C-alpha cells in the first residue's frame, strides 16, 4: 500500500487543493492526516486561501481514503461536518516491518513518548505533525518523523507532505520535489536544504 502523509492544513482551501492534486499525482491508496484540519489556531496567522467550508467539501469527497488523528485545533464541532473520523488521539499502523504510532504531537512527542516506546522494538516510528517543521531523527529505540505543514510551514521549510511505500519514506514539496528520504537506519539528504531539521 502507498500512503500519503500530511498535517496541519489549518483551513486553507488553497493548500488543501494543492495537497489533493499531489495525492492524485502520487496515486496513493490512503491519505493519513495528522490533525489540525479546519481551524488556524490562535498562534497562527490566517493561511492563504483560508476557507474551512471548502476544505470540508474537498476532504469529504475522498472520505473513504482518509485516516485522521485529532490535532489540538480540532474539536467535536469539526467532527460534525467531516464525514470521516477525526477524534482519535493516535492510530497504530503496521506496514511491513514498521510499527508506526501516528499522532498530532501535542500529547505524544519526543519529550513525552507513548508508553509502548519504553520497550525497544524493531521498526518503531513516532510520526507526528504539530510543529510545522519536517524532521527525520533516529533515536536508539525509535525514529521520529514529521511531514511538516501543508499550509503554514515554519523554520524556512516548504509546504510539504510525506510518502510511505515499501518501507521507505520520502519528504516532498507540494510540487512533488523530493528533499529527504529514509529507509533503514539513516536519513538521506537528497535535495534537503541545510536548514531543515532531520
mmCIF file of N, CA and C in Angstrom, residues 1-3 5 22 35 70 72 74 87 89 97 103 116 118 134 145 150 189:
data_model
loop_
_atom_site.group_PDB
_atom_site.id
_atom_site.type_symbol
_atom_site.label_atom_id
_atom_site.label_comp_id
_atom_site.label_asym_id
_atom_site.label_seq_id
_atom_site.Cartn_x
_atom_site.Cartn_y
_atom_site.Cartn_z
ATOM 1 N N UNK A 1 0.833 -1.187 0.000
ATOM 2 C CA UNK A 1 0.000 0.000 0.000
ATOM 3 C C UNK A 1 0.872 1.243 0.000
ATOM 4 N N UNK A 2 0.421 2.259 -0.726
ATOM 5 C CA UNK A 2 1.127 3.536 -0.774
ATOM 6 C C UNK A 2 0.341 4.556 0.035
ATOM 7 N N UNK A 3 1.008 5.157 1.036
ATOM 8 C CA UNK A 3 0.402 6.160 1.900
ATOM 9 C C UNK A 3 0.936 7.539 1.551
ATOM 10 N N UNK A 5 1.125 11.140 3.588
ATOM 11 C CA UNK A 5 1.009 11.610 4.974
ATOM 12 C C UNK A 5 1.139 13.129 4.969
ATOM 13 N N UNK A 22 -1.547 16.658 -5.341
ATOM 14 C CA UNK A 22 -0.375 15.802 -5.110
ATOM 15 C C UNK A 22 -0.809 14.372 -4.805
ATOM 16 N N UNK A 35 -3.853 15.762 11.811
ATOM 17 C CA UNK A 35 -4.578 16.735 12.624
ATOM 18 C C UNK A 35 -4.450 18.177 12.198
ATOM 19 N N UNK A 70 -6.645 13.373 15.713
ATOM 20 C CA UNK A 70 -7.086 14.684 16.184
ATOM 21 C C UNK A 70 -5.900 15.571 16.550
ATOM 22 N N UNK A 72 -4.625 19.536 18.090
ATOM 23 C CA UNK A 72 -5.039 20.412 19.184
ATOM 24 C C UNK A 72 -6.017 21.490 18.733
ATOM 25 N N UNK A 74 -8.494 20.718 16.522
ATOM 26 C CA UNK A 74 -9.691 20.010 16.072
ATOM 27 C C UNK A 74 -10.651 19.813 17.241
ATOM 28 N N UNK A 87 -11.428 12.135 15.713
ATOM 29 C CA UNK A 87 -11.312 12.397 17.147
ATOM 30 C C UNK A 87 -10.366 11.470 17.902
ATOM 31 N N UNK A 89 -6.870 10.193 19.324
ATOM 32 C CA UNK A 89 -5.595 10.860 19.626
ATOM 33 C C UNK A 89 -4.411 10.231 18.892
ATOM 34 N N UNK A 97 7.525 -4.369 8.157
ATOM 35 C CA UNK A 97 8.238 -4.487 9.428
ATOM 36 C C UNK A 97 8.122 -3.227 10.291
ATOM 37 N N UNK A 103 0.277 10.339 15.476
ATOM 38 C CA UNK A 103 -0.443 11.223 16.381
ATOM 39 C C UNK A 103 -0.195 12.657 15.935
ATOM 40 N N UNK A 116 4.348 2.565 25.013
ATOM 41 C CA UNK A 116 4.895 1.437 24.240
ATOM 42 C C UNK A 116 6.328 1.688 23.786
ATOM 43 N N UNK A 118 8.730 2.642 25.618
ATOM 44 C CA UNK A 118 9.677 2.343 26.689
ATOM 45 C C UNK A 118 10.399 1.023 26.453
ATOM 46 N N UNK A 134 9.472 19.802 9.020
ATOM 47 C CA UNK A 134 9.800 18.431 8.633
ATOM 48 C C UNK A 134 11.038 17.930 9.362
ATOM 49 N N UNK A 145 9.561 11.088 12.997
ATOM 50 C CA UNK A 145 9.341 11.693 11.689
ATOM 51 C C UNK A 145 8.211 12.715 11.767
ATOM 52 N N UNK A 150 1.227 21.428 5.575
ATOM 53 C CA UNK A 150 0.689 21.690 4.245
ATOM 54 C C UNK A 150 0.557 23.192 4.015
ATOM 55 N N UNK A 189 19.924 12.871 2.668
ATOM 56 C CA UNK A 189 19.554 14.268 2.459
ATOM 57 C C UNK A 189 18.832 14.512 1.152
#
